[in-house]
Amino acid sequence: MTNEQKPIGHKKRPANYKGKTGDHVQDMAAAKKRLNLRNPWHLLATGFGSGLFPVGPGTAGSIAAIPFWILLTYLPWQLYSLVVMFSICIGVYLCRQTARDMRVHDHGSIVWDEFVGMWITLMALPTNDWQWVLAGFVIFRILDIWKPWPIRWFDRNVQGGMGIMIDDVVAGIIAAGVIFLIGHHWPLGLF
């Protein structure tokens, strides 16, 4: 892939683009400056600001999702499921709107999708103890970063707010499946 074809987010640079890698970093920094945490959509999309962490914002967002998950565990599982479904629906809108405001598709500071992916993953824990939470976190982050098929397909082929959300939702479902299999069907269990 030549410099003229390297993507910014999911968009390709114009054919006459002659910039350097530093320009991409400047573009991302400029996009971050377009955020306004007083805007409720931006506040939620950035995971209450956790997505602004300078290193590994997706990981920071996934960690920040855990205290909210603890609150969700006090709900009956049916209500927990409804909250997650509502969070996916509202996430499509707020991620799309925030990405538009930032003028970059799926900027790293948008981490609402990581919140929802973690909540889906942690639904499958056999017990709510720190070892299983850590296992869920690690499995989800590996899948979210590595993006094996079908996660990668969704990441590359679905655009807009749904495109921002869907790869993490799928990663959360797969991670939940892995946790469920290990926790409920592993001969001696993991922990």
Short mmCIF file of C-alpha atoms in Angstrom, two decimals:
data_model
loop_
_atom_site.label_atom_id
_atom_site.label_comp_id
_atom_site.label_asym_id
_atom_site.label_seq_id
_atom_site.Cartn_x
_atom_site.Cartn_y
_atom_site.Cartn_z
CA MET A 1 0.00 0.00 0.00
CA THR A 2 1.52 3.34 -1.01
CA ASN A 3 1.34 6.54 1.05
CA GLU A 4 -1.39 7.82 -1.26
CA GLN A 5 -3.59 4.87 -0.36
CA LYS A 6 -3.05 4.63 3.42
CA PRO A 7 -6.35 5.05 5.29
CA ILE A 8 -7.21 7.68 7.85
CA GLY A 9 -9.61 5.79 10.04
CA HIS A 10 -11.58 3.95 7.37
CA LYS A 11 -11.23 6.68 4.74
CA LYS A 12 -8.48 6.75 2.13
CA ARG A 13 -6.27 9.78 1.71
CA PRO A 14 -6.71 11.69 -1.53
CA ALA A 15 -4.56 10.48 -4.45
CA ASN A 16 -2.60 13.76 -4.43
CA TYR A 17 -1.77 13.48 -0.70
CA LYS A 18 1.96 14.03 -0.13
CA GLY A 19 1.99 14.27 3.66
CA LYS A 20 4.02 12.32 6.17
CA THR A 21 3.06 10.06 9.05
CA GLY A 22 3.26 13.07 11.36
CA ASP A 23 0.37 14.60 9.46
CA HIS A 24 -1.80 11.62 10.45
CA VAL A 25 -0.87 12.15 14.10
CA GLN A 26 -1.73 15.84 13.75
CA ASP A 27 -5.06 14.91 12.12
CA MET A 28 -5.89 12.65 15.07
CA ALA A 29 -4.86 15.33 17.60
CA ALA A 30 -6.99 17.91 15.76
CA ALA A 31 -9.94 15.51 15.83
CA LYS A 32 -9.53 15.08 19.59
CA LYS A 33 -9.66 18.85 20.03
CA ARG A 34 -13.12 18.83 18.42
CA LEU A 35 -14.46 16.88 21.40
CA ASN A 36 -16.53 18.69 23.99
CA LEU A 37 -17.09 16.65 27.14
CA ARG A 38 -19.97 18.93 28.07
CA ASN A 39 -21.78 17.39 25.10
CA PRO A 40 -23.51 14.27 26.53
CA TRP A 41 -22.90 12.30 23.29
CA HIS A 42 -19.18 13.03 23.40
CA LEU A 43 -19.03 12.25 27.13
CA LEU A 44 -20.65 8.84 26.62
CA ALA A 45 -18.77 8.06 23.39
CA THR A 46 -15.45 8.66 25.16
CA GLY A 47 -16.45 6.43 28.06
CA PHE A 48 -16.76 9.38 30.45
CA GLY A 49 -13.36 10.59 29.28
CA SER A 50 -11.53 7.25 29.61
CA GLY A 51 -10.99 7.19 25.84
CA LEU A 52 -8.82 10.29 26.16
CA PHE A 53 -6.12 8.29 27.95
CA PRO A 54 -2.95 8.94 25.91
CA VAL A 55 -1.84 5.28 25.67
CA GLY A 56 -4.21 2.43 24.83
CA PRO A 57 -7.53 4.28 24.96
CA GLY A 58 -9.44 1.09 24.07
CA THR A 59 -7.85 -0.72 26.98
CA ALA A 60 -8.55 2.25 29.27
CA GLY A 61 -12.18 2.23 28.10
CA SER A 62 -12.46 -1.49 28.75
CA ILE A 63 -11.12 -1.03 32.28
CA ALA A 64 -13.45 1.93 32.87
CA ALA A 65 -16.41 -0.27 31.88
CA ILE A 66 -15.83 -2.62 34.83
CA PRO A 67 -17.23 -0.38 37.63
CA PHE A 68 -20.39 0.14 35.55
CA TRP A 69 -20.56 -3.63 35.03
CA ILE A 70 -20.43 -4.11 38.81
CA LEU A 71 -23.56 -1.93 39.06
CA LEU A 72 -25.20 -3.97 36.29
CA THR A 73 -24.64 -7.20 38.25
CA TYR A 74 -27.20 -6.01 40.81
CA LEU A 75 -29.92 -6.12 38.13
CA PRO A 76 -31.85 -9.24 37.20
CA TRP A 77 -30.22 -10.78 34.09
CA GLN A 78 -33.26 -9.86 31.95
CA LEU A 79 -32.88 -6.17 32.85
CA TYR A 80 -29.08 -6.40 32.43
CA SER A 81 -29.71 -7.74 28.91
CA LEU A 82 -32.11 -4.90 28.13
CA VAL A 83 -29.56 -2.33 29.33
CA VAL A 84 -26.93 -3.89 27.04
CA MET A 85 -29.32 -3.91 24.05
CA PHE A 86 -30.28 -0.29 24.74
CA SER A 87 -26.57 0.59 25.05
CA ILE A 88 -25.92 -0.92 21.62
CA CYS A 89 -28.79 1.04 20.06
CA ILE A 90 -27.87 4.36 21.67
CA GLY A 91 -24.20 3.63 20.95
CA VAL A 92 -24.83 3.48 17.21
CA TYR A 93 -26.20 7.02 17.35
CA LEU A 94 -23.75 8.57 19.80
CA CYS A 95 -20.69 7.01 18.13
CA ARG A 96 -21.86 8.15 14.71
CA GLN A 97 -22.55 11.66 15.95
CA THR A 98 -19.23 11.93 17.81
CA ALA A 99 -17.30 10.57 14.81
CA ARG A 100 -19.00 13.19 12.61
CA ASP A 101 -18.15 15.95 15.06
CA MET A 102 -14.52 14.74 15.20
CA ARG A 103 -14.46 14.26 11.38
CA VAL A 104 -12.77 10.85 11.78
CA HIS A 105 -14.45 7.45 11.59
CA ASP A 106 -13.82 5.35 14.72
CA HIS A 107 -11.25 7.60 16.38
CA GLY A 108 -9.41 5.80 19.19
CA SER A 109 -10.96 8.02 21.84
CA ILE A 110 -14.45 6.68 21.02
CA VAL A 111 -14.69 3.79 23.48
CA TRP A 112 -18.42 3.31 24.10
CA ASP A 113 -18.11 0.21 21.92
CA GLU A 114 -15.50 -1.18 24.33
CA PHE A 115 -17.87 -0.53 27.24
CA VAL A 116 -20.61 -2.54 25.57
CA GLY A 117 -18.21 -5.28 24.45
CA MET A 118 -16.97 -5.71 28.00
CA TRP A 119 -20.52 -5.82 29.39
CA ILE A 120 -21.39 -8.55 26.89
CA THR A 121 -18.22 -10.50 27.73
CA LEU A 122 -18.76 -10.29 31.48
CA MET A 123 -22.35 -11.55 31.19
CA ALA A 124 -20.94 -15.08 30.77
CA LEU A 125 -18.80 -15.25 33.90
CA PRO A 126 -19.49 -18.37 35.95
CA THR A 127 -18.76 -16.38 39.15
CA ASN A 128 -18.25 -12.68 39.72
CA ASP A 129 -14.74 -12.78 41.13
CA TRP A 130 -11.66 -10.84 40.07
CA GLN A 131 -9.97 -13.80 38.31
CA TRP A 132 -12.90 -14.29 35.96
CA VAL A 133 -13.21 -10.53 35.38
CA LEU A 134 -9.51 -10.43 34.52
CA ALA A 135 -9.89 -13.44 32.19
CA GLY A 136 -12.87 -11.78 30.47
CA PHE A 137 -10.96 -8.52 30.12
CA VAL A 138 -7.88 -10.23 28.61
CA ILE A 139 -9.90 -12.38 26.19
CA PHE A 140 -11.99 -9.40 25.05
CA ARG A 141 -8.93 -7.16 24.57
CA ILE A 142 -7.08 -9.85 22.58
CA LEU A 143 -10.07 -10.30 20.28
CA ASP A 144 -10.66 -6.54 19.96
CA ILE A 145 -7.02 -5.81 19.11
CA TRP A 146 -6.29 -8.88 16.96
CA LYS A 147 -9.70 -8.83 15.22
CA PRO A 148 -9.84 -12.40 13.89
CA TRP A 149 -12.59 -13.34 11.45
CA PRO A 150 -15.53 -12.50 11.67
CA ILE A 151 -14.67 -9.46 13.81
CA ARG A 152 -12.30 -8.10 11.14
CA TRP A 153 -14.95 -8.50 8.43
CA PHE A 154 -17.43 -6.39 10.39
CA ASP A 155 -14.74 -3.81 11.20
CA ARG A 156 -13.85 -3.38 7.53
CA ASN A 157 -17.27 -3.67 5.89
CA VAL A 158 -19.75 -1.88 8.14
CA GLN A 159 -19.58 1.91 8.28
CA GLY A 160 -21.04 4.67 10.41
CA GLY A 161 -22.12 4.29 14.01
CA MET A 162 -23.01 0.64 13.46
CA GLY A 163 -19.52 0.06 12.06
CA ILE A 164 -17.96 1.55 15.18
CA MET A 165 -20.11 -0.61 17.47
CA ILE A 166 -20.47 -3.95 15.69
CA ASP A 167 -16.89 -5.25 15.79
CA ASP A 168 -16.77 -4.82 19.58
CA VAL A 169 -20.22 -6.35 19.99
CA VAL A 170 -19.08 -9.40 17.99
CA ALA A 171 -15.79 -9.52 19.95
CA GLY A 172 -17.83 -9.40 23.17
CA ILE A 173 -20.08 -12.24 22.01
CA ILE A 174 -17.11 -14.41 21.04
CA ALA A 175 -15.28 -13.60 24.30
CA ALA A 176 -18.45 -14.44 26.25
CA GLY A 177 -18.63 -17.75 24.39
CA VAL A 178 -15.02 -18.55 25.28
CA ILE A 179 -15.58 -17.63 28.94
CA PHE A 180 -18.78 -19.67 29.05
CA LEU A 181 -17.09 -22.74 27.57
CA ILE A 182 -14.12 -22.49 29.93
CA GLY A 183 -16.23 -21.70 32.99
CA HIS A 184 -19.00 -24.21 32.48
CA HIS A 185 -17.51 -27.02 30.40
CA TRP A 186 -13.78 -27.13 31.18
CA PRO A 187 -13.16 -30.33 33.15
CA LEU A 188 -11.76 -28.61 36.25
CA GLY A 189 -12.64 -25.01 35.45
CA LEU A 190 -10.02 -22.32 34.96
CA PHE A 191 -9.93 -21.04 38.54
#
